[in-house]
mmCIF file of C-alpha atoms and ligand atoms in Angstrom:
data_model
loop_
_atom_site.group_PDB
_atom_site.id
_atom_site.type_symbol
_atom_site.label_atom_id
_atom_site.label_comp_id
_atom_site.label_asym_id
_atom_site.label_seq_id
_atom_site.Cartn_x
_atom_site.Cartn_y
_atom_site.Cartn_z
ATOM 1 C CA UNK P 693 0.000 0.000 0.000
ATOM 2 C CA UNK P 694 2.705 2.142 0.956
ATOM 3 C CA UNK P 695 5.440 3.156 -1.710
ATOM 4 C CA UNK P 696 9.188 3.994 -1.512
ATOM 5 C CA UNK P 697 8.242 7.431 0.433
ATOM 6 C CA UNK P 698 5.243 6.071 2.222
ATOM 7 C CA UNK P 699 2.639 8.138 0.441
ATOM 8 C CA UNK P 700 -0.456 7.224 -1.209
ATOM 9 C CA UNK P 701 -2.047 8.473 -4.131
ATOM 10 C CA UNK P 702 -5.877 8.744 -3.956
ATOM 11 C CA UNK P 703 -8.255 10.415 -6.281
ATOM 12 C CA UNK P 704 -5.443 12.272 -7.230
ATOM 13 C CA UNK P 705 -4.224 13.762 -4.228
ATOM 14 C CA UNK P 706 -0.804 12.833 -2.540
ATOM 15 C CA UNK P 707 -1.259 11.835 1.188
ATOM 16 C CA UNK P 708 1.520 10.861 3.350
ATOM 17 C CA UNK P 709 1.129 7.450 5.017
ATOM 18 C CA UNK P 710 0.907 8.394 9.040
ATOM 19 C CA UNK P 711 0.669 5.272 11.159
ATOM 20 C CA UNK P 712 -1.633 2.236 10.918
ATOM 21 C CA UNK P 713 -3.925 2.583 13.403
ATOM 22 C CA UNK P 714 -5.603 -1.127 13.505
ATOM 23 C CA UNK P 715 -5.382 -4.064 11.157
ATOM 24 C CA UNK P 716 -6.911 -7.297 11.172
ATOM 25 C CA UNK P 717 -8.351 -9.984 8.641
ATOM 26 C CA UNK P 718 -11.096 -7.918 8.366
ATOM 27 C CA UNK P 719 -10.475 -4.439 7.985
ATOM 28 C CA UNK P 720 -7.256 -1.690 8.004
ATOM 29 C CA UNK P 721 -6.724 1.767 9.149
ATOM 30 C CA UNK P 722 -4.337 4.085 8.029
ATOM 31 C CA UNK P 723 -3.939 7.661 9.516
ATOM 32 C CA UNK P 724 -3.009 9.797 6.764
ATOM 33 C CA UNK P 725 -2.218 13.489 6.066
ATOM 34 C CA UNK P 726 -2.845 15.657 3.067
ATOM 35 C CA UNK P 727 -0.361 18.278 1.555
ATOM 36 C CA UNK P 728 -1.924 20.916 3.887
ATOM 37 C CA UNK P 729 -1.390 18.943 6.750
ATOM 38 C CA UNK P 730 -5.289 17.492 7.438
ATOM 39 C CA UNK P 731 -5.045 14.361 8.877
ATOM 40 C CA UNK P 732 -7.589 11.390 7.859
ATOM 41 C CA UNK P 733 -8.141 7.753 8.635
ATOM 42 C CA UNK P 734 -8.502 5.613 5.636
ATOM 43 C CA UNK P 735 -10.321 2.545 6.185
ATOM 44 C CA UNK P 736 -9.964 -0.537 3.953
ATOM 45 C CA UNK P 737 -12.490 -3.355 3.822
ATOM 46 C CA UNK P 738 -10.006 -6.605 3.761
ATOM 47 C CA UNK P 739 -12.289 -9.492 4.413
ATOM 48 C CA UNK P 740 -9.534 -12.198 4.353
ATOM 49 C CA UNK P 741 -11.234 -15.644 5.179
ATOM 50 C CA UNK P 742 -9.244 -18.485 6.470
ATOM 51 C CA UNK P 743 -6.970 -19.639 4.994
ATOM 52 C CA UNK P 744 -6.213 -16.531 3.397
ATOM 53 C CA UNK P 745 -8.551 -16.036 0.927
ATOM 54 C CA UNK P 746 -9.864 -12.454 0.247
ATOM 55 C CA UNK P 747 -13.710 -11.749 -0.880
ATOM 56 C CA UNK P 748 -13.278 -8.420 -3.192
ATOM 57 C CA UNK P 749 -17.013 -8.072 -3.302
ATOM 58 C CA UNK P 750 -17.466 -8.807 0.471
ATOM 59 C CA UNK P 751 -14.813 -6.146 1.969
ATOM 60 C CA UNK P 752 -16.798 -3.856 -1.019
ATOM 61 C CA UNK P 753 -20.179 -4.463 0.514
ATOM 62 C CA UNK P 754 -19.112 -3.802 3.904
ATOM 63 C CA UNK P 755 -17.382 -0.465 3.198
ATOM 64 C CA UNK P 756 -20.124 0.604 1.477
ATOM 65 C CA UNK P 757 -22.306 -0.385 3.897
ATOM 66 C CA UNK P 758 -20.297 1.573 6.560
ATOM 67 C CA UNK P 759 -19.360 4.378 4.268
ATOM 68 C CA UNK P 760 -23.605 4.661 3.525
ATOM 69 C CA UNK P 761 -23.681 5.621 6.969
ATOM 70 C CA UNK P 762 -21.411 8.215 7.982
ATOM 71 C CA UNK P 763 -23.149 9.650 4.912
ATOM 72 C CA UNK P 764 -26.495 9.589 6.510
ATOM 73 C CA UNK P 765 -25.131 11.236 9.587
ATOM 74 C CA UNK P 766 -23.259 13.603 8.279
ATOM 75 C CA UNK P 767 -23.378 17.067 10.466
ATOM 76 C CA UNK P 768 -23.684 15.163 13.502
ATOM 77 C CA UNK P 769 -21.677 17.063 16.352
ATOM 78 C CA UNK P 770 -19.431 13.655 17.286
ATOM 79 C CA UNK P 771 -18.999 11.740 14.032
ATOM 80 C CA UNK P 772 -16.142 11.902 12.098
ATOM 81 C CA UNK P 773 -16.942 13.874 8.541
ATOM 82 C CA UNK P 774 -16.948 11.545 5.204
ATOM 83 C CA UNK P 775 -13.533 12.666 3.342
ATOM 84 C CA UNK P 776 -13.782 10.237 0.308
ATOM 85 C CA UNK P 777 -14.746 6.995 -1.063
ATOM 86 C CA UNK P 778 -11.345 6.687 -3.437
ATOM 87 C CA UNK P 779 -12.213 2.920 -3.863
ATOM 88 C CA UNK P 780 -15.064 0.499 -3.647
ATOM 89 C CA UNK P 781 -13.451 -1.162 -0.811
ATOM 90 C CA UNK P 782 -11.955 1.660 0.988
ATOM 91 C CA UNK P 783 -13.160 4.874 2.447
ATOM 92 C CA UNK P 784 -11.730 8.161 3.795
ATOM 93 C CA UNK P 785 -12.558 9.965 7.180
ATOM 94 C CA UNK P 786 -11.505 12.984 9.194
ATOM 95 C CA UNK P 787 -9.135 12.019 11.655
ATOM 96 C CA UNK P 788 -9.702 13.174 15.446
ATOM 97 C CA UNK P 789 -6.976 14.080 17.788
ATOM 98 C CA UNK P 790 -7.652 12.299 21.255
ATOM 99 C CA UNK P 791 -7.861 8.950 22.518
ATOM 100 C CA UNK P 792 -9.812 5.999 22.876
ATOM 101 C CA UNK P 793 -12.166 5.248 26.110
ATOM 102 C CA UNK P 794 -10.130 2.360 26.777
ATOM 103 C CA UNK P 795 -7.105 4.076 27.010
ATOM 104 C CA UNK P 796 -8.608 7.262 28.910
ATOM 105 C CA UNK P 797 -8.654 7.602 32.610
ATOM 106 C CA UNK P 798 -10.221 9.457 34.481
ATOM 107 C CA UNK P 799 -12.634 10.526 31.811
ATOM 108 C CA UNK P 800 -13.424 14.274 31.968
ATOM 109 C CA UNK P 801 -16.293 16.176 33.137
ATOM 110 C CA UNK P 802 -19.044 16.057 30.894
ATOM 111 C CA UNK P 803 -17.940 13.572 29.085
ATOM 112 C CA UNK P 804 -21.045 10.736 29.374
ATOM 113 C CA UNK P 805 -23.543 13.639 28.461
ATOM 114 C CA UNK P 806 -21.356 14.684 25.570
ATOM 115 C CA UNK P 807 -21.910 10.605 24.821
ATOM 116 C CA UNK P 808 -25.133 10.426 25.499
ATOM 117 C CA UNK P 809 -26.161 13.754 23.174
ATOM 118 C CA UNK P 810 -23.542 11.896 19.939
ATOM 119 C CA UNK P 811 -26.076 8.489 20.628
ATOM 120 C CA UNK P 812 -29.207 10.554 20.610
ATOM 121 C CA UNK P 813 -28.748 12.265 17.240
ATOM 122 C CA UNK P 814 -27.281 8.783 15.649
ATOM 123 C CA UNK P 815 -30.511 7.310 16.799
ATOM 124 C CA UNK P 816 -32.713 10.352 15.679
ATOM 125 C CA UNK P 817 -31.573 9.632 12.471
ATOM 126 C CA UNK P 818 -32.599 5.870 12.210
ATOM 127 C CA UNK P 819 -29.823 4.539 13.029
ATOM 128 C CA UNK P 820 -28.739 1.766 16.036
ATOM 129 C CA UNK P 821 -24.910 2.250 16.546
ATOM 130 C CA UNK P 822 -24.641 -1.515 18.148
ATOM 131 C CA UNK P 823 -20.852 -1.453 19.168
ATOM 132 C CA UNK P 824 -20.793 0.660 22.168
ATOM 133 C CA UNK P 825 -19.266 -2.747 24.082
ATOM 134 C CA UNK P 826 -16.558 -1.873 22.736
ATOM 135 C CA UNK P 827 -14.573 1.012 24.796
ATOM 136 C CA UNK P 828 -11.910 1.561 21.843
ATOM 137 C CA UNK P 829 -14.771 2.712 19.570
ATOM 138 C CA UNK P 830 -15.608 5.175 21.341
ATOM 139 C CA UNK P 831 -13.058 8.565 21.228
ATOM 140 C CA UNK P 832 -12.395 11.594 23.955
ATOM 141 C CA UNK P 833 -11.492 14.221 21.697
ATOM 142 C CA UNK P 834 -9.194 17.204 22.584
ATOM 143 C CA UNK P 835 -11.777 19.029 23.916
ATOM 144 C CA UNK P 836 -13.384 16.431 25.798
ATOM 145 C CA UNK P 837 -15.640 15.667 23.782
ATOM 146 C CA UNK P 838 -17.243 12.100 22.806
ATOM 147 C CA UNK P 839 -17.147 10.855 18.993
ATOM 148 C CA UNK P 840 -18.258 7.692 17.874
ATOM 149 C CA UNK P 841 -16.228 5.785 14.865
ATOM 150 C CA UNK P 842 -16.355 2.424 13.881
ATOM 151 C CA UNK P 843 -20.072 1.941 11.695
ATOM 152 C CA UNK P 844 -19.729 -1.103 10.447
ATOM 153 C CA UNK P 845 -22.217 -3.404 12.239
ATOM 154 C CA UNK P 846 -24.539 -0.449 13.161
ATOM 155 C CA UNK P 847 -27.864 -0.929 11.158
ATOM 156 C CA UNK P 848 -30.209 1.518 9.767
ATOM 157 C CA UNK P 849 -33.607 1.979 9.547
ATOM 158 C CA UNK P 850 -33.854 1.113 5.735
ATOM 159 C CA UNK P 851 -31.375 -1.669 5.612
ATOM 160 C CA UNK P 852 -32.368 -5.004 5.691
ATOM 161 C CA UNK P 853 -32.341 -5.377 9.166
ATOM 162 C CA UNK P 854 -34.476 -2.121 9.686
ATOM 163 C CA UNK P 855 -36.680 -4.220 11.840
ATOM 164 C CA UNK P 856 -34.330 -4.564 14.361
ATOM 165 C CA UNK P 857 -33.390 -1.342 14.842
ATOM 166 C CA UNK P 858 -35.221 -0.316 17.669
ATOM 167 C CA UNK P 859 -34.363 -3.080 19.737
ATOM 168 C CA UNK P 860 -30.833 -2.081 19.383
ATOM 169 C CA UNK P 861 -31.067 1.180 19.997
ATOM 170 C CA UNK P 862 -32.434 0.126 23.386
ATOM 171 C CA UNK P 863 -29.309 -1.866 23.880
ATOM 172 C CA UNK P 864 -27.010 1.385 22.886
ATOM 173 C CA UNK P 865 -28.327 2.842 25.872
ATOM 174 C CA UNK P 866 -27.934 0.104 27.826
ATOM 175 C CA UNK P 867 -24.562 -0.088 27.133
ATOM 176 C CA UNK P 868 -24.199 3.823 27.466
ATOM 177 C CA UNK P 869 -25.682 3.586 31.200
ATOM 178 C CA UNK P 870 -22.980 0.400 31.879
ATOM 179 C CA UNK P 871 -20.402 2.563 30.473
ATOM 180 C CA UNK P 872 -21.028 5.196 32.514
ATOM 181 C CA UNK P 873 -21.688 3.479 35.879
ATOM 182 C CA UNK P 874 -18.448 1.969 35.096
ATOM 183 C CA UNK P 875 -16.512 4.708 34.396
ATOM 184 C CA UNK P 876 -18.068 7.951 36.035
ATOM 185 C CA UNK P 877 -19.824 5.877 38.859
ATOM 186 C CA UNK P 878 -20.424 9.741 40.208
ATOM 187 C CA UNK P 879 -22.357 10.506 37.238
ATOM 188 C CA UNK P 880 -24.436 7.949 36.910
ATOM 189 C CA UNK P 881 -28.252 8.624 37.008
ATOM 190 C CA UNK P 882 -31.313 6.750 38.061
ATOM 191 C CA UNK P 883 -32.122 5.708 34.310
ATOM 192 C CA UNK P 884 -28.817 4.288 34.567
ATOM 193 C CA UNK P 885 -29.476 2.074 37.380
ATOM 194 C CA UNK P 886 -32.753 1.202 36.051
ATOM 195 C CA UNK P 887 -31.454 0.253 32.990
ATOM 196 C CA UNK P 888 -29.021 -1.938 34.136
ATOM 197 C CA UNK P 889 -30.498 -3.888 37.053
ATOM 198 C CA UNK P 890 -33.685 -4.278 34.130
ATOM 199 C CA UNK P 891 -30.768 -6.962 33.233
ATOM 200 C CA UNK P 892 -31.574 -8.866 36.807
ATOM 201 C CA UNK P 893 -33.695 -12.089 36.319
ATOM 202 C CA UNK P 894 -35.375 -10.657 33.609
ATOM 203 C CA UNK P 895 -31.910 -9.863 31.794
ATOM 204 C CA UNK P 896 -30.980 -13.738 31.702
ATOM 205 C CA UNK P 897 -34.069 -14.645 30.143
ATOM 206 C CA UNK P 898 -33.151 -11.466 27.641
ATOM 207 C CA UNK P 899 -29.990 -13.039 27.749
ATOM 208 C CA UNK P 900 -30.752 -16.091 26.438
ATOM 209 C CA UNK P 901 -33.095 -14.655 23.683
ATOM 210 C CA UNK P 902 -32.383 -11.630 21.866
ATOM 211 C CA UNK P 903 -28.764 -11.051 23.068
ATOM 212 C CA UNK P 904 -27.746 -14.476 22.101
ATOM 213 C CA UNK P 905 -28.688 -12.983 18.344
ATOM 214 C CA UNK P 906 -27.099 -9.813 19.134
ATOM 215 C CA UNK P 907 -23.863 -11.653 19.923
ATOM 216 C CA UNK P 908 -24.073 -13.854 16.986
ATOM 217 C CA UNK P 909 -24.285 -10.091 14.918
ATOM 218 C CA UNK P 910 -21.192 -8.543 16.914
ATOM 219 C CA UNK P 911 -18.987 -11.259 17.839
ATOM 220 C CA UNK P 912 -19.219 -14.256 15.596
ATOM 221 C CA UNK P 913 -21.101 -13.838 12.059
ATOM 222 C CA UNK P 914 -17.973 -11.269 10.825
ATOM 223 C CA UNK P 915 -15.937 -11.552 13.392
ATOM 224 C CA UNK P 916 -14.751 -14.958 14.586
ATOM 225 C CA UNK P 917 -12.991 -16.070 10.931
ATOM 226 C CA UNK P 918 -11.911 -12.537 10.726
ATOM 227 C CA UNK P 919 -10.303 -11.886 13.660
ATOM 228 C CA UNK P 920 -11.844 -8.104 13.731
ATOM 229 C CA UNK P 921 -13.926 -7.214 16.619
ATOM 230 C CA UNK P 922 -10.790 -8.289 19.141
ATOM 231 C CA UNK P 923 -10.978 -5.636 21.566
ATOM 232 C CA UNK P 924 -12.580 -6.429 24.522
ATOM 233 C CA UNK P 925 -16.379 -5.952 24.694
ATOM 234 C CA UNK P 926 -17.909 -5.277 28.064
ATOM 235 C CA UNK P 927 -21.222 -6.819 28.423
HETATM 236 N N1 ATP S 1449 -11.407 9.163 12.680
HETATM 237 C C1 ATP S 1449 -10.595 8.638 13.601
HETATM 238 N N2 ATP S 1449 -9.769 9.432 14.306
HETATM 239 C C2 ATP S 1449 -8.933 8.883 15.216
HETATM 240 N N3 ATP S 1449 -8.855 7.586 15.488
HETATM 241 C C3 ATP S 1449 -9.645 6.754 14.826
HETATM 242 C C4 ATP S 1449 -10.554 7.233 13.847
HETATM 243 N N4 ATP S 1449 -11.207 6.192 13.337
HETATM 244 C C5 ATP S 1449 -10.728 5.095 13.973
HETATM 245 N N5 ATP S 1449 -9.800 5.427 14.868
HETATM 246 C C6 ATP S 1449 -9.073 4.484 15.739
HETATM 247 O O1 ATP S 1449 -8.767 3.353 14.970
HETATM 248 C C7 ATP S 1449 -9.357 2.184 15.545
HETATM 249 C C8 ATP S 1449 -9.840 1.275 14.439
HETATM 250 O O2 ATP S 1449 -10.879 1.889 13.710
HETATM 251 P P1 ATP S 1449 -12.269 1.132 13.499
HETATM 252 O O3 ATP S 1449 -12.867 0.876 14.832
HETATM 253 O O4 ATP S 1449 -13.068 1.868 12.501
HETATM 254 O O5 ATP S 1449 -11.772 -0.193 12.823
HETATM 255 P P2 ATP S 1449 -11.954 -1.701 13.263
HETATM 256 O O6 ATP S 1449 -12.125 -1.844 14.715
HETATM 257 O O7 ATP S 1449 -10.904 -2.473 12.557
HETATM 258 O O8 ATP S 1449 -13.305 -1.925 12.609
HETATM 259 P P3 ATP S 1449 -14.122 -3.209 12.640
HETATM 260 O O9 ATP S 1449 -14.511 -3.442 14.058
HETATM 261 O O10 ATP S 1449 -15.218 -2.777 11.765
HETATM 262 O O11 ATP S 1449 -13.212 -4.244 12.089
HETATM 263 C C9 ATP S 1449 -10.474 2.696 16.437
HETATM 264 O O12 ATP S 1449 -10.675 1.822 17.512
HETATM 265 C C10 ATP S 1449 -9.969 4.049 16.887
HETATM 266 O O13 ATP S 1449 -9.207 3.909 18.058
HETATM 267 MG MG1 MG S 1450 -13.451 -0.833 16.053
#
């Protein structure tokens, strides 16, 4: 991907290869920077099945699909912008200067509302984000803000799983309120506690039913051939 001088040529424009931010059997991210020094994250669909053996039109259909949707929420105070979709398996999006949740401690003030406002608008605009489990795709940003990256198993309302969408927008926020009680114990609210003790007896049965498909989505359709979705998820 890289030539001699580590730059990449896409769409005609010259961007120098930063760092590789993540790479699996599944999907790679690049950070790169343009001649006036904007930085961007270039994601490229890989779908590499074992034992090695790539599906073009599968890593196509899953950039798209992810691609579709930082389309849709485009404007959204939180979500990376849409640079450019140089290739049918690859797209290009604004880079943001912080760090992961994972790698963040002690979070800063604010920071779970500044969450909680990102998941609201994602959700106002039909869409169920699905992979808040997963601490390293969420971002603090320099300002302390929360963005959200990372839309490939998020569903929207017209896809072909629109039916579902609701339910997982349910379990965003039930992930949101573990998140938080996790993190900011301090700031966590009654809806919070609500929300997660609604997982008692009741949540085993819940458990046993829906999340058992909502694993089989996040953890093992994609990812357990691909070797993507490795970072710890918090139930
Ligand atoms: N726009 C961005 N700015 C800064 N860092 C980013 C950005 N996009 C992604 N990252 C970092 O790169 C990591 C990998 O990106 P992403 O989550 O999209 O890929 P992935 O985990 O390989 O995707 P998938 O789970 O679909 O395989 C993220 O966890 C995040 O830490
Ligand atoms: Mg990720």
């Amino acid at each position: 991907m890289s030539g001699p001088h580590h730059t990449l040529l896409l769409e005609g424009a010259e961007y120098r290869v930063r760092e590789v931010l993540k790479e699996d059997r599944y999907a790679r991210s690049t950070v790169l920077e343009d001649r006036r020094g904007r930085r961007f994250v270039l994601k490229e669909s890989v779908m590499r099945l074992p034992p090695g053996v790539r599906v073009p039109p599968l890593a196509a259909l899953l950039a798209r699909h992810e691609a579709d949707l930082y389309e849709r929420l485009a404007g959204v105070p939180g979500i990376p912008r849409l640079a450019a979709r140089p290739r049918p398996d690859a797209f290009l999006r604004e880079y943001v200067e912080g760090a992961t949740v994972r790698d963040t401690a002690p979070l800063p003030p604010g920071f779970f509302a500044s969450l909680e406002e990102v998941l609201r608008a994602v959700h106002a605009r039909g869409v169920a984000y699905v992979d808040l489990a997963k601490e390293e795709n969420v971002l603090v940003g320099a300002d302390g803000r929360a963005w959200l990256v990372d839309f490939q198993i998020s569903l929207a309302r017209e896809g072909p799983l629109r039916a579902l969408v609701d339910r997982f927008q349910r379990e965003d926020l039930y992930h949101l309120s573990k998140m938080r009680l996790r993190r900011a114990p301090a700031d966590g609210t009654d809806e919070d506690r609500r929300r997660v003790a609604r997982r008692g007896p009741l949540g085993r049965l819940h458990r046993a039913t829906v999340k058992k498909a909502y694993n089989l989505l996040t953890r093992h359709l994609v990812t357990r051939w691909s070797g993507a979705g490795e970072g710890r998820r918090e139930d």
